[in-house]
Every structure is written in C-alpha cells, then in structure tokens.
Coordinates of C-alpha atoms and ligand atoms in Angstrom, one line a residue:
M192 CA 36.8 -65.3 -27.2
E193 CA 34.2 -65.5 -23.8
T194 CA 36.0 -61.6 -22.4
Q195 CA 35.1 -60.1 -26.1
L196 CA 32.5 -60.8 -26.0
R197 CA 31.8 -59.4 -22.5
G198 CA 33.5 -56.5 -24.1
R199 CA 31.4 -56.3 -26.8
E200 CA 28.0 -56.3 -24.6
F201 CA 29.4 -53.0 -22.6
G202 CA 30.2 -51.1 -26.5
F203 CA 33.8 -51.7 -26.4
R204 CA 35.7 -52.9 -29.9
A205 CA 37.0 -56.6 -29.9
G206 CA 39.8 -56.7 -27.7
E207 CA 39.3 -53.9 -26.0
G208 CA 39.1 -55.0 -22.5
Q209 CA 40.7 -58.1 -21.8
L210 CA 43.2 -58.2 -19.2
P211 CA 46.1 -57.5 -19.3
S212 CA 49.6 -59.9 -18.8
G213 CA 50.3 -60.8 -15.5
C214 CA 47.1 -60.0 -14.1
F215 CA 45.9 -63.3 -14.3
S216 CA 48.0 -64.2 -11.2
L217 CA 46.1 -61.3 -9.1
P218 CA 43.0 -63.1 -6.5
R219 CA 40.4 -62.4 -7.8
P220 CA 40.3 -61.2 -10.9
V221 CA 37.5 -61.1 -11.7
C222 CA 36.7 -58.1 -10.5
Y223 CA 39.3 -56.4 -12.2
F224 CA 37.3 -56.5 -15.0
P225 CA 33.6 -54.7 -14.3
L226 CA 36.6 -51.8 -12.5
V227 CA 38.6 -51.7 -16.2
N228 CA 35.1 -51.0 -17.8
V229 CA 34.1 -49.0 -15.2
A230 CA 36.6 -46.5 -15.2
R231 CA 36.1 -46.2 -18.9
R232 CA 33.1 -46.1 -19.1
L233 CA 33.2 -42.9 -17.6
A234 CA 35.7 -41.3 -19.4
S235 CA 33.9 -42.4 -23.1
S236 CA 31.1 -41.1 -21.3
V237 CA 32.8 -37.8 -20.1
M238 CA 34.1 -37.4 -23.8
A239 CA 31.1 -37.9 -24.9
H240 CA 28.8 -35.2 -23.4
E241 CA 32.9 -32.3 -24.2
P242 CA 32.1 -29.7 -26.9
N243 CA 34.1 -30.5 -30.3
A244 CA 35.6 -27.9 -30.9
T245 CA 35.1 -27.8 -34.7
D246 CA 31.9 -29.0 -34.0
A247 CA 31.3 -25.2 -32.3
Q248 CA 33.1 -23.3 -35.3
F249 CA 29.7 -25.3 -37.7
Y250 CA 27.1 -25.9 -35.3
Q251 CA 26.1 -22.5 -33.1
P252 CA 23.7 -21.9 -30.9
S253 CA 20.9 -19.1 -30.8
D254 CA 22.4 -16.2 -29.5
D255 CA 25.7 -17.2 -32.4
F256 CA 23.7 -17.8 -34.9
F257 CA 20.6 -16.4 -35.0
L258 CA 23.2 -12.7 -34.6
A259 CA 25.4 -13.9 -36.9
H260 CA 22.7 -14.1 -39.7
R261 CA 20.6 -11.1 -38.3
H262 CA 21.1 -9.1 -41.8
L263 CA 19.2 -12.6 -43.4
A264 CA 15.3 -12.7 -42.2
L265 CA 14.9 -17.2 -42.1
T266 CA 12.4 -19.8 -41.6
Y267 CA 12.2 -23.6 -41.1
D268 CA 13.9 -24.7 -44.5
D269 CA 16.6 -22.4 -44.3
V270 CA 17.6 -24.5 -41.5
T271 CA 18.3 -28.0 -39.8
L272 CA 19.2 -28.6 -36.7
A273 CA 23.2 -30.5 -36.1
T274 CA 22.3 -33.6 -33.7
L275 CA 23.9 -34.6 -30.8
F276 CA 24.8 -37.0 -28.0
S277 CA 22.3 -38.5 -26.5
E278 CA 21.0 -40.8 -24.2
V279 CA 17.2 -40.8 -24.8
L280 CA 15.2 -43.0 -26.3
P281 CA 12.3 -41.0 -29.0
R282 CA 10.2 -42.6 -27.1
D283 CA 10.8 -41.7 -23.9
T284 CA 11.1 -38.2 -24.5
Q285 CA 8.5 -35.5 -22.2
L286 CA 5.8 -33.3 -24.7
D287 CA 4.0 -31.6 -21.6
T288 CA 3.9 -27.4 -21.6
E289 CA 3.3 -25.2 -19.3
L290 CA 2.4 -21.9 -20.9
A291 CA 1.2 -20.1 -18.5
A292 CA -0.4 -21.2 -15.0
G293 CA -2.8 -23.5 -14.7
L294 CA -2.7 -23.7 -17.9
H295 CA -1.2 -27.7 -19.0
L296 CA -1.1 -29.8 -22.4
S297 CA 0.8 -33.0 -23.1
I298 CA 1.9 -32.0 -26.3
P299 CA 3.0 -28.8 -27.8
V300 CA 0.5 -28.7 -30.3
I301 CA -2.9 -26.5 -30.3
S302 CA -5.3 -25.9 -33.6
S303 CA -5.7 -22.5 -34.8
D304 CA -8.2 -20.4 -33.8
M305 CA -10.0 -20.0 -37.1
D306 CA -13.5 -21.4 -39.0
T307 CA -12.7 -23.6 -40.8
V308 CA -9.9 -25.6 -38.2
T309 CA -11.4 -24.8 -35.0
E310 CA -15.2 -25.4 -33.9
S311 CA -15.8 -27.9 -30.9
R312 CA -15.3 -30.9 -32.3
M313 CA -12.1 -30.4 -33.3
A314 CA -11.4 -28.7 -30.3
I315 CA -12.3 -31.8 -28.5
A316 CA -10.6 -34.1 -30.0
M317 CA -6.8 -31.4 -29.8
A318 CA -8.0 -31.8 -25.9
L319 CA -8.3 -35.8 -26.4
N320 CA -5.1 -36.3 -27.4
G321 CA -3.3 -33.7 -25.0
G322 CA -3.7 -30.6 -27.4
L323 CA -5.1 -27.8 -26.7
G324 CA -8.0 -26.0 -29.3
L325 CA -9.5 -22.5 -30.1
I326 CA -12.6 -22.0 -30.8
H327 CA -13.1 -18.8 -33.5
Y328 CA -14.8 -16.4 -33.1
S329 CA -16.7 -16.0 -36.5
M330 CA -19.2 -17.2 -35.7
S331 CA -22.4 -14.9 -32.3
E332 CA -21.2 -15.0 -29.2
K333 CA -23.7 -17.2 -27.8
E334 CA -23.0 -20.1 -30.4
Q335 CA -19.7 -19.9 -29.3
I336 CA -19.9 -20.2 -25.4
A337 CA -21.9 -22.9 -26.7
E338 CA -19.6 -23.9 -28.8
V339 CA -16.6 -24.4 -25.2
G340 CA -19.9 -25.1 -23.8
R341 CA -19.7 -28.4 -25.6
V342 CA -16.2 -29.0 -24.9
K343 CA -16.2 -28.3 -21.4
S344 CA -19.1 -31.3 -21.1
H345 CA -17.4 -33.4 -23.4
V346 CA -16.1 -37.0 -21.3
H347 CA -15.6 -36.8 -18.1
G348 CA -15.5 -38.3 -14.6
L349 CA -18.4 -36.7 -12.4
I350 CA -20.4 -34.2 -15.5
Q351 CA -21.2 -32.2 -12.3
E352 CA -24.6 -30.7 -14.0
P353 CA -26.4 -33.2 -16.2
I354 CA -28.2 -31.4 -18.4
K355 CA -31.7 -32.0 -16.7
V356 CA -35.5 -32.5 -18.1
A357 CA -38.3 -31.5 -16.1
P358 CA -41.4 -34.6 -15.5
E359 CA -44.1 -32.7 -16.7
Q360 CA -42.2 -32.4 -20.6
L361 CA -42.7 -33.4 -23.6
I362 CA -41.1 -36.3 -25.1
G363 CA -41.5 -34.3 -28.5
D364 CA -39.6 -31.4 -26.3
V365 CA -36.5 -33.5 -25.3
L366 CA -36.3 -34.3 -29.2
E367 CA -36.2 -30.8 -29.9
M368 CA -33.1 -30.0 -27.7
I369 CA -31.5 -33.6 -28.2
E370 CA -31.8 -32.2 -32.2
K371 CA -31.1 -28.0 -31.5
Q372 CA -28.5 -28.9 -28.9
K373 CA -26.7 -31.8 -30.5
Y374 CA -26.5 -33.4 -27.9
A375 CA -25.0 -36.5 -28.5
F376 CA -26.3 -38.3 -25.5
S377 CA -30.5 -39.6 -24.7
T378 CA -30.7 -40.2 -21.0
F379 CA -31.6 -37.7 -18.4
P380 CA -31.6 -37.6 -15.4
V381 CA -35.9 -36.1 -14.0
V382 CA -35.8 -34.0 -11.5
D383 CA -38.4 -31.7 -9.8
A384 CA -38.3 -27.7 -9.6
A385 CA -36.5 -28.1 -6.1
G386 CA -34.1 -29.9 -8.3
K387 CA -35.0 -33.3 -6.4
L388 CA -34.3 -36.4 -8.2
V389 CA -37.2 -38.3 -10.1
G390 CA -36.8 -40.6 -11.9
L391 CA -34.5 -41.6 -15.4
L392 CA -35.2 -40.6 -18.1
S393 CA -33.0 -43.6 -20.8
G394 CA -33.0 -42.7 -25.1
N395 CA -34.7 -45.3 -25.6
V396 CA -38.3 -44.1 -24.5
I397 CA -36.7 -40.5 -26.3
K398 CA -38.7 -41.4 -29.9
P399 CA -41.6 -38.9 -32.1
R400 CA -43.9 -42.0 -31.0
F401 CA -43.9 -40.5 -27.6
A402 CA -43.6 -37.7 -28.9
K403 CA -47.1 -36.6 -27.2
R404 CA -46.5 -38.2 -23.8
K405 CA -45.3 -35.9 -21.2
V406 CA -41.5 -37.6 -20.0
T407 CA -43.2 -38.9 -16.3
E408 CA -45.1 -41.4 -17.2
A409 CA -41.7 -42.6 -19.3
I410 CA -39.3 -42.7 -16.9
I411 CA -37.8 -45.5 -14.8
A412 CA -38.7 -44.3 -11.5
R413 CA -36.8 -43.3 -8.2
A414 CA -36.6 -46.5 -6.5
Q415 CA -34.9 -48.1 -9.7
V416 CA -32.4 -45.5 -10.5
H417 CA -29.2 -46.1 -9.4
T418 CA -27.5 -43.5 -7.2
I419 CA -24.3 -43.0 -4.2
P420 CA -24.4 -40.8 -2.1
Q421 CA -22.2 -37.2 -3.4
K422 CA -20.3 -38.1 0.9
E423 CA -19.5 -41.3 -0.1
L424 CA -17.7 -40.0 -3.6
G425 CA -14.7 -39.6 -1.4
T426 CA -10.8 -38.8 -3.6
D427 CA -11.0 -41.1 -6.7
P428 CA -14.6 -40.9 -7.6
I429 CA -14.0 -42.8 -11.0
S430 CA -12.4 -45.8 -9.2
K431 CA -15.1 -45.9 -7.1
A432 CA -18.4 -45.2 -10.4
D433 CA -15.4 -48.2 -12.4
R434 CA -16.5 -50.2 -9.5
F435 CA -20.1 -49.3 -9.1
F436 CA -20.2 -50.8 -13.3
T437 CA -18.1 -53.7 -12.7
D438 CA -20.4 -54.7 -10.0
H439 CA -24.2 -54.0 -11.6
P440 CA -24.0 -55.2 -15.5
G441 CA -25.9 -53.9 -17.4
I442 CA -26.7 -50.3 -15.6
H443 CA -24.6 -47.5 -17.7
K444 CA -24.9 -44.6 -15.6
L445 CA -25.2 -44.0 -11.7
L446 CA -26.7 -40.3 -10.2
V447 CA -24.4 -38.6 -7.1
V448 CA -27.6 -37.7 -4.8
D449 CA -27.4 -35.1 -1.5
E450 CA -29.0 -36.1 1.8
Q451 CA -31.9 -34.0 0.2
D452 CA -31.7 -35.8 -2.3
H453 CA -31.1 -33.2 -4.8
L454 CA -29.6 -34.4 -8.4
R455 CA -26.1 -33.2 -7.5
G456 CA -23.7 -35.3 -10.8
M457 CA -23.8 -38.5 -12.7
F458 CA -21.8 -41.6 -14.0
A459 CA -21.9 -42.2 -17.7
M460 CA -19.9 -46.0 -17.6
S461 CA -18.7 -44.6 -21.2
D462 CA -17.1 -42.1 -19.6
V463 CA -15.4 -43.6 -16.0
E464 CA -14.3 -46.3 -19.4
R465 CA -12.5 -43.7 -21.7
I466 CA -11.4 -42.1 -18.2
A467 CA -10.2 -45.8 -17.0
H468 CA -8.1 -46.6 -20.8
E469 CA -6.4 -42.2 -20.8
R470 CA -5.0 -43.2 -17.2
K471 CA -2.6 -45.2 -18.9
L472 CA -1.3 -43.4 -21.7
Q473 CA 1.7 -41.7 -22.3
F474 CA 0.5 -38.5 -23.1
K475 CA -3.1 -37.5 -21.5
P476 CA -5.4 -36.1 -22.8
A477 CA -4.9 -32.6 -21.1
R478 CA -8.3 -31.3 -18.8
D479 CA -8.9 -29.1 -16.9
T480 CA -8.5 -29.3 -12.2
R481 CA -12.3 -31.3 -12.5
F482 CA -11.4 -33.2 -15.2
R483 CA -12.9 -31.6 -17.7
L484 CA -11.5 -31.4 -21.4
I485 CA -9.5 -27.7 -22.1
C486 CA -11.3 -25.4 -23.4
G487 CA -10.1 -21.7 -25.6
A488 CA -11.6 -19.1 -27.1
A489 CA -10.7 -16.3 -29.0
V490 CA -12.0 -13.0 -28.7
S491 CA -12.1 -10.1 -30.5
A492 CA -11.6 -6.5 -29.7
T493 CA -14.1 -5.4 -29.7
R494 CA -15.5 -1.2 -30.5
N495 CA -18.3 -0.1 -30.2
A496 CA -20.0 2.8 -32.1
F497 CA -18.6 5.3 -31.2
G498 CA -15.1 3.1 -32.3
D499 CA -14.0 3.4 -28.6
L500 CA -13.3 -0.4 -27.1
D501 CA -16.9 -1.7 -25.8
R502 CA -15.4 -2.8 -22.9
D503 CA -18.4 -4.5 -21.3
R504 CA -19.7 -6.1 -24.8
I505 CA -15.7 -8.3 -24.5
H506 CA -16.5 -8.6 -20.1
K507 CA -19.7 -9.9 -20.6
H508 CA -18.7 -11.9 -23.4
V509 CA -15.6 -13.3 -21.6
G510 CA -17.5 -13.5 -18.0
A511 CA -19.6 -15.9 -20.2
L512 CA -17.0 -18.4 -21.8
V513 CA -15.2 -18.7 -18.0
E514 CA -18.9 -20.1 -16.8
R515 CA -18.6 -22.0 -19.5
G516 CA -15.7 -23.0 -18.4
V517 CA -12.8 -21.8 -21.0
D518 CA -9.8 -22.3 -20.0
V519 CA -8.0 -19.7 -22.2
V520 CA -9.4 -16.6 -24.3
A521 CA -7.1 -15.6 -27.2
V522 CA -6.9 -12.4 -28.6
S523 CA -6.3 -12.7 -32.3
T524 CA -5.6 -10.2 -34.7
A525 CA -3.0 -9.8 -37.4
H526 CA -0.6 -7.0 -35.6
G527 CA -1.1 -7.4 -32.2
H528 CA 0.9 -4.7 -31.5
T529 CA -2.0 -2.2 -31.2
K530 CA -3.3 -0.6 -28.6
G531 CA -6.3 -2.3 -29.9
V532 CA -4.7 -5.9 -28.2
G533 CA -3.5 -4.0 -26.0
E534 CA -6.1 -2.2 -23.8
T535 CA -8.4 -5.9 -25.2
V536 CA -5.7 -7.7 -23.3
R537 CA -4.9 -5.2 -20.2
T538 CA -9.6 -5.2 -19.8
I539 CA -10.1 -8.8 -19.5
R540 CA -6.9 -8.8 -17.5
E541 CA -7.7 -6.4 -14.7
A542 CA -11.7 -8.8 -15.3
F543 CA -10.1 -12.0 -15.0
P544 CA -6.9 -11.8 -12.7
K545 CA -5.9 -14.9 -12.6
L546 CA -6.6 -16.4 -16.8
P547 CA -4.6 -17.2 -19.2
I548 CA -4.3 -14.8 -21.7
L549 CA -3.1 -15.6 -25.1
A550 CA -2.2 -12.3 -27.3
G551 CA -0.6 -11.3 -30.4
N552 CA 0.6 -11.7 -33.6
V553 CA 3.6 -10.0 -33.5
T554 CA 6.8 -10.7 -34.5
S555 CA 9.3 -8.0 -32.5
A556 CA 10.8 -8.3 -28.8
A557 CA 8.2 -5.0 -28.7
G558 CA 5.9 -6.4 -29.5
V559 CA 6.1 -9.4 -27.2
E560 CA 6.5 -6.7 -24.6
Y561 CA 4.4 -4.3 -24.8
L562 CA 1.4 -8.0 -24.8
A563 CA 4.3 -8.9 -21.4
D564 CA 3.2 -6.0 -20.5
C565 CA -0.6 -5.2 -20.4
G566 CA -0.8 -8.2 -19.6
A567 CA -1.1 -11.7 -21.3
N568 CA 1.1 -14.9 -19.9
T569 CA 1.6 -16.0 -23.9
I570 CA 1.9 -14.7 -27.1
K571 CA 1.3 -16.3 -30.7
V572 CA 4.4 -14.8 -33.3
G573 CA 3.6 -14.9 -36.5
Q574 CA 3.1 -12.6 -39.8
G575 CA 1.9 -13.9 -43.2
P576 CA 4.6 -17.6 -43.0
G577 CA 0.8 -19.6 -43.0
S578 CA -0.2 -21.4 -45.2
I579 CA -3.6 -19.8 -46.4
C580 CA -1.4 -15.7 -45.5
T581 CA -1.1 -13.0 -47.7
T582 CA 0.7 -10.7 -46.1
R583 CA 3.2 -9.9 -47.3
I584 CA 2.7 -9.8 -50.4
V585 CA -0.3 -7.5 -50.4
A586 CA 1.1 -5.2 -47.3
G587 CA 4.9 -5.9 -47.5
V588 CA 4.3 -6.5 -43.9
G589 CA 5.6 -9.4 -41.9
I590 CA 9.2 -12.1 -40.9
P591 CA 10.7 -15.0 -41.5
Q592 CA 9.4 -17.7 -38.7
L593 CA 12.5 -19.1 -36.8
T594 CA 14.1 -14.9 -37.3
A595 CA 10.6 -13.7 -36.0
L596 CA 11.0 -16.1 -33.5
Y597 CA 14.1 -15.6 -32.2
V598 CA 14.2 -12.1 -31.8
C599 CA 10.8 -12.9 -29.5
S600 CA 12.2 -15.6 -28.0
K601 CA 14.9 -12.9 -26.1
A602 CA 12.0 -10.9 -24.8
A603 CA 9.5 -14.1 -23.8
A604 CA 12.6 -15.0 -21.4
K605 CA 13.1 -11.6 -19.9
K606 CA 9.0 -10.5 -19.3
R607 CA 8.3 -14.3 -18.3
V608 CA 6.1 -15.0 -20.8
T609 CA 5.8 -18.1 -22.9
L610 CA 5.5 -17.9 -26.7
L611 CA 3.9 -20.1 -29.3
A612 CA 4.7 -20.3 -33.0
D613 CA 2.2 -19.3 -35.0
G614 CA 1.4 -21.1 -39.0
G615 CA 3.7 -21.7 -41.5
I616 CA 3.6 -25.7 -40.0
T617 CA 4.3 -28.2 -43.1
K618 CA 5.9 -31.3 -41.3
S619 CA 6.5 -32.3 -38.2
G620 CA 10.2 -30.8 -38.6
D621 CA 9.4 -27.7 -39.0
I622 CA 7.9 -28.2 -35.5
V623 CA 11.4 -29.8 -33.9
K624 CA 12.1 -26.4 -35.2
A625 CA 10.0 -24.1 -34.0
L626 CA 9.0 -25.5 -30.4
T627 CA 13.4 -24.8 -29.6
L628 CA 12.9 -21.5 -29.6
S629 CA 9.1 -21.4 -28.3
H630 CA 6.4 -23.0 -26.4
A631 CA 4.1 -24.8 -28.4
V632 CA 3.0 -24.4 -32.2
I633 CA -0.4 -22.8 -33.7
C634 CA -1.7 -25.2 -36.1
G635 CA -4.3 -24.7 -39.2
G636 CA -3.2 -26.6 -42.4
I637 CA -2.0 -29.0 -41.1
L638 CA -5.7 -29.5 -39.4
A639 CA -7.5 -28.0 -41.8
G640 CA -8.2 -32.2 -43.6
C641 CA -9.1 -33.4 -40.9
P642 CA -12.8 -35.3 -40.6
E643 CA -13.3 -32.8 -37.5
A644 CA -12.1 -29.4 -39.3
P645 CA -15.9 -27.1 -39.7
G646 CA -17.3 -27.9 -43.2
Q647 CA -17.7 -31.0 -45.6
I648 CA -16.2 -32.9 -48.1
M649 CA -16.1 -32.4 -51.5
E650 CA -14.8 -34.6 -54.6
I651 CA -12.9 -33.2 -57.5
G652 CA -11.6 -35.9 -60.0
G653 CA -11.9 -38.2 -58.5
K654 CA -10.6 -37.1 -54.7
L655 CA -11.2 -35.4 -51.4
Y656 CA -11.1 -32.3 -50.2
K657 CA -11.9 -30.3 -47.6
Q658 CA -12.2 -25.9 -47.4
Y659 CA -9.5 -24.3 -45.9
R660 CA -9.2 -20.8 -45.7
G661 CA -6.8 -17.4 -44.2
M662 CA -8.9 -15.3 -41.8
G663 CA -7.8 -12.4 -43.0
S664 CA -9.9 -14.0 -47.1
L665 CA -12.6 -11.9 -48.0
S666 CA -15.1 -14.3 -47.3
A667 CA -14.1 -15.0 -44.1
M668 CA -14.5 -11.5 -43.2
K669 CA -18.0 -11.3 -45.0
A670 CA -18.9 -14.1 -42.6
G671 CA -17.1 -12.0 -38.9
S672 CA -13.0 -12.0 -39.1
A673 CA -13.1 -8.6 -39.9
S674 CA -12.0 -7.3 -37.3
R675 CA -8.6 -9.7 -36.3
Y676 CA -7.8 -7.5 -39.9
G677 CA -8.0 -3.7 -39.0
H678 CA -11.5 -3.5 -40.8
T679 CA -15.9 -3.9 -40.1
K680 CA -17.8 -6.8 -41.6
D681 CA -19.9 -4.2 -44.0
A682 CA -16.2 -2.8 -45.5
A683 CA -14.7 -6.2 -46.2
R684 CA -15.8 -6.1 -49.5
K685 CA -13.8 -3.6 -50.3
V686 CA -10.7 -4.4 -48.5
A687 CA -8.2 -5.6 -49.6
A688 CA -7.9 -9.8 -48.9
E689 CA -4.7 -10.7 -47.1
G690 CA -5.7 -14.3 -47.3
V691 CA -7.3 -16.9 -49.7
E692 CA -9.8 -19.4 -50.5
A693 CA -8.0 -22.7 -51.0
L694 CA -8.7 -26.6 -50.1
K695 CA -6.7 -28.9 -48.3
E696 CA -7.4 -33.1 -49.3
A697 CA -8.9 -34.9 -46.9
T698 CA -6.5 -36.6 -44.0
G699 CA -7.9 -39.3 -41.4
P700 CA -8.9 -38.0 -38.2
V701 CA -6.8 -35.9 -35.7
E702 CA -5.9 -38.4 -34.1
N703 CA -3.9 -40.2 -36.3
V704 CA -2.9 -36.3 -38.1
L705 CA -0.8 -36.5 -34.3
T706 CA 0.5 -39.1 -33.8
Q707 CA 2.5 -38.2 -37.0
L708 CA 4.1 -35.2 -36.3
I709 CA 3.9 -36.3 -31.9
G710 CA 6.6 -38.8 -33.8
G711 CA 8.8 -36.5 -35.7
I712 CA 9.2 -34.4 -32.5
Q713 CA 9.9 -37.0 -30.6
S714 CA 12.4 -38.3 -33.3
G715 CA 14.7 -35.1 -32.8
M716 CA 14.3 -34.5 -29.5
G717 CA 16.2 -38.4 -30.2
Y718 CA 18.6 -36.8 -32.0
L719 CA 18.9 -33.5 -29.7
G720 CA 19.2 -36.2 -27.1
A721 CA 16.7 -33.6 -25.1
K722 CA 13.9 -35.2 -22.3
N723 CA 12.0 -32.5 -22.5
L724 CA 10.5 -29.2 -24.6
A725 CA 13.8 -27.5 -21.8
Q726 CA 16.6 -28.9 -23.1
L727 CA 14.8 -29.2 -26.6
R728 CA 15.3 -25.2 -26.3
Q729 CA 18.7 -25.6 -24.6
K730 CA 20.6 -27.8 -26.1
A731 CA 19.1 -26.5 -30.0
R732 CA 22.6 -25.8 -32.6
Y733 CA 21.8 -24.4 -35.8
I734 CA 23.1 -24.2 -39.3
R735 CA 22.2 -23.0 -42.8
V736 CA 20.9 -25.2 -45.0
S737 CA 21.7 -24.9 -48.8
A738 CA 19.4 -25.2 -51.4
A739 CA 21.2 -28.6 -53.1
G740 CA 21.5 -29.1 -48.7
M741 CA 17.1 -29.1 -49.0
R742 CA 16.9 -31.2 -52.0
E743 CA 19.2 -33.7 -50.2
A744 CA 16.8 -33.7 -47.2
S745 CA 13.7 -35.4 -49.5
P746 CA 13.7 -38.5 -50.9
H747 CA 15.5 -38.0 -53.8
D748 CA 16.6 -40.2 -57.6
I749 CA 13.5 -42.2 -56.8
V750 CA 10.0 -43.9 -57.7
E751 CA 8.2 -42.7 -54.7
L752 CA 5.8 -45.6 -54.0
K753 CA 5.0 -44.9 -50.6
T754 CA 5.1 -41.5 -48.8
G755 CA 6.2 -41.9 -45.0
A756 CA 2.8 -40.9 -43.4
H757 CA 0.4 -44.2 -42.5
Ligands
XMP860 P1 -1.4 -22.6 -40.9 O1 0.3 -23.0 -41.9 O2 -1.3 -23.4 -40.3 O3 -1.1 -21.0 -40.5 O4 -2.6 -22.9 -42.5 C1 -2.1 -20.7 -39.7 C2 -1.9 -19.1 -39.6 O5 -1.8 -19.1 -40.4 C3 -2.6 -17.1 -39.8 N1 -3.9 -16.9 -40.6 C4 -3.8 -16.2 -41.5 N2 -2.6 -14.9 -41.8 N3 -4.4 -14.1 -43.5 C5 -3.1 -14.2 -42.7 O6 -1.9 -13.2 -43.0 C6 -5.4 -14.9 -43.6 O7 -5.6 -15.0 -43.9 C7 -4.7 -16.0 -42.2 N4 -6.5 -16.9 -42.3 C8 -4.9 -17.1 -40.9 C9 -3.6 -18.5 -38.4 O8 -2.0 -17.3 -37.7 C10 -3.6 -19.1 -38.1 O9 -3.2 -19.6 -36.5

C-alpha cells in the first residue's frame, strides 16, 4: 500500500513502481525504487516531448498551416490553437517584449493612438500596468507635447526637474498654473533667479484666500526644508529616500541640492512608496532608464501648402517630443506602404538615429520591408479589422488579421523588425493567437470604456456608456485625423468616412481590464507550454474551426447567470 501511494506521488498509476519479485534480497532495496522511478520518468518525459504523428497531421505550425490555407484569408475566430505538453504554470509565464532597442514593455499590450482612447491618463495607466500608451495627434502639437510631459512626470523616483515657483510670484498665479496645467500635486520648491533653493511652498497655503500674497510670505523657510546633497544619493536613491521618510515621520518631500544649494531634484514620499511596492510586482510598470513611465506619441506625415512633406515641421514636432522624453513615435496612417509615410519615417530616422519608430499600417510583406528599409523598428499590421473600421466596406480593401500577420511576420523576420497586431482584439484568446505571430497588440475598443479613456460617461436607458469613434469617422477627421486617411481637415466633410462613431459600455479601470487580458494570455501560454512570448511564437500550432466549433467554444445550452469577467 505504501509503495502504491509513493508511486502515485511520482505520477504513476496504482501498481506501477512496485518492487519486482526477487528484489527483496537486494542489500539496499530502498535505493532501487527511486532508480526505477527516475528511469521511467525520463522515458515518459522524452515521450511527452516527442512530436506525435497523428497530431502532426491535424495541428500544423504556422508555415504549413497558412500555406495550406493561402486561398482563404483568416482571422482570429477562424482558427484555434492546439495544446502541447506543458511544464509551465500560467502564473510563471513571462510576458515582457522588446519592440526596439530601448523600448521594453512588461506586458505586450498598447493602447491605440485614437482620440477616444489615449491621452495622458490612459498612457499613465497603461505604463503603470507594464504596457504602453500612444498619445493621439488630433490635438495641437503643443497640447500633445504637454500630454507626453504629464506621463513622463507622473510618478518616478527622483523628480529631476520639479515644477518650481519664484519667491515674488503671487499665490493666485500658482493657483492659476495648477488649474491650467492640471497638476495633480500642490507642493512646489521655491527657487531664486539663479536656481538656488529659497524654501518650499506647501499645498496648505495655496488657497484663494491667500491669492494676493506673495509666495515668499507663505513659504517654509530654507532652514526648515529637508534636503539631501546630490553627491550622497548613491546607486539606489529610492532606497535612500525610503529610509529618510521612515526616519522622519510627517515629512513628505525631500529636496536634492548641489554644493551651491541649487535645486537638483525632489523625492515625494507617495512616489517612493509606490515604487517600493512596484518592486514586488510580477509585471512591473514600463519605465525608462531614468525611472519615468514610458510614453509614445503619434506623429503625422504633415504636408506644407505645396503638398510636399513638411520636414521642418516634422523635425520640430518630434524634437520637442524627444525633449519631453517621448520613448517612441508612431507614424500612424491607414495606408503605411506609401511614399509619404516612408519619407516621414526616413526623415525622422535621419534626424533621430536612436529613437524607436513605429509605423503602419500595412498588411503585406512588401509593406513591412518598405517601412523597415525606411528605418521603422516596429510595424503595425491591420487594415480594416478594428471594431469601428469600415475600410473593408468603403474601400473594399484590407486583409483579415491572422493571415495578414502571418504574411507580415515572414518579412519582419527577414528584416529583423517587430510586429504589432493592430485592431480587432475583442477577447484575451484573440491576443494569444495574435502573439503567435507578433510581438504586441494594439487595442482600441477593449479600452475605450475605461474611466482613463478621454470623454464623459453617459447614461442611456439606465446603462453607462462612453463615446468611441474611428479616427476615419467624419467627426474625428473634422477634429484633426483626416491626414491619417489621406484627406485634408477641410475636405473631410466631403469624403467617404472609413470609420463609425459608436458607444462602448463603460467598464472598470484599465488595471481591471488588463488583469483579465493578462490572465487569459498566461492561460494560453500554459496550455502551449510556453514560458515566454518567444516560445509561444515558436510552439504555436493551428487548426481551422468550423461554425459549429465556434459555437461550441462559447458558453452554450445554459442560462448564463454571470459572465466570465469580474
Ligand atoms: P479595435 O478593434 O481595437 O481597433 O477597436 C482599433 C484600431 O482600429 C484602427 N482604426 C481605424 N480603422 N477606420 C479604420 O479602418 C477608422 O476610422 C479607424 N479608427 C481606428 C486603428 O488601427 C486602431 O488602433
């Protein structure tokens, strides 16, 4: 009995692993049993990894599968992935992805550069959860640069350039600045014209009743302000600041000064606490080398009055974004395999040799090769799969997403660029399938109902909704996205829209939506025995699904009480 139990413990059926008759006379019988076990376990693990000939006839790797189906354009719901022997627990899977040198995400999800999806609030939430937000460009360049600034200054350990005020300013001016810039904080270091620290203006005194008073009348004097010399920061400034706040109850700000008492930075206790907590998370926020959240911004293939590419303006725009710390620019258009997009990528690449560039959209190998040759690092794939897109209906153009991804993946591997699956993601299973052929996904609709997306919540018939519109819809083109579809803003009224205006049911915050998506991606990877995204791409095997198979995949023949989502 004991032997049977131990056998079961080792993964054998009852009866297996019992000592053969005649073995009891062995001098050390206790050693014999583990040796048999080891041998059997080795044999069974080899068998578990061996390809099975029957499976191979049905479940095919990407090259075999997509070539066998080349007469048919396929998308996510047309296929399913086969399971494989696995030693990988979903919770242990790694989701990090490197899209370009220096552009590293902890999770492979990007929020779309659409005016109803990504502004600074969404970009902050995406980066805090390990992804990336692309700030749209249906706003002035100045506004977009300020939006990027908000993400880059959100929460980082050492605020290297804190917002300062001058001693002679009025409190009323400070109030106006907070209101105008929408700052979420209200304590400001006070410095003189030479940049020397004069004191600290606390949020307690920034009130309308003190509006007419000068800053200097209300500050905490220099002698009472807690500071640390810059040269004492060492290699782990966050731990140093963390210790300081523990040792000084009630103090929430620590300023960094140089030998001449010039202000060189600031620590806020709330930031330091958050970062200390983040260090324990499985999916860490996506940060740059200076510990700031990462952020992307869309740029346009802007033309001048003569219809030529306005290189000066593009350089100025991208230059200002880079100065604000942007981590990647996205040259986003409906048709990326064009001279205008190629030249825009080329001119940015020439002026900013190290800046990661994302460009698209394409659905052909030639398109990927062209943009890669122009200098793009990562290419967006998707023409018409989006939930608000009508390109395929209006223009009769576009390729269902999985086939497009496969075709593009061949060129991407050749050119050593990465791919983004843009549009058409409605559930985590779609992301798993997309990631078998790409390096990250771009989502619009799935995030548009979150409170972090721009726009107000509206109530219709007792339900809550948010606006979600295609960037090729008439209203979005009039608001500034027309160039993305090859039109001018003024002409946008008269041209055919390639997107619709819609509503999305309001959802919970980005963190909740991403938690569900990540859980699904990790499950998928566990089923395929893939520890990381590279293994997922390498191991995936596909098979077509019939309409009945598709019906079988969703809950059926039940009265559903609760959906899978929390
Ligand atoms: P999802 O499915 O996530 O798609 O809502 C978002 C992606 O759709 C693209 N997009 C458009 N495509 N007409 C189009 O044909 C449009 O008006 C439009 N607006 C956005 C875009 O690639 C986005 O990331």
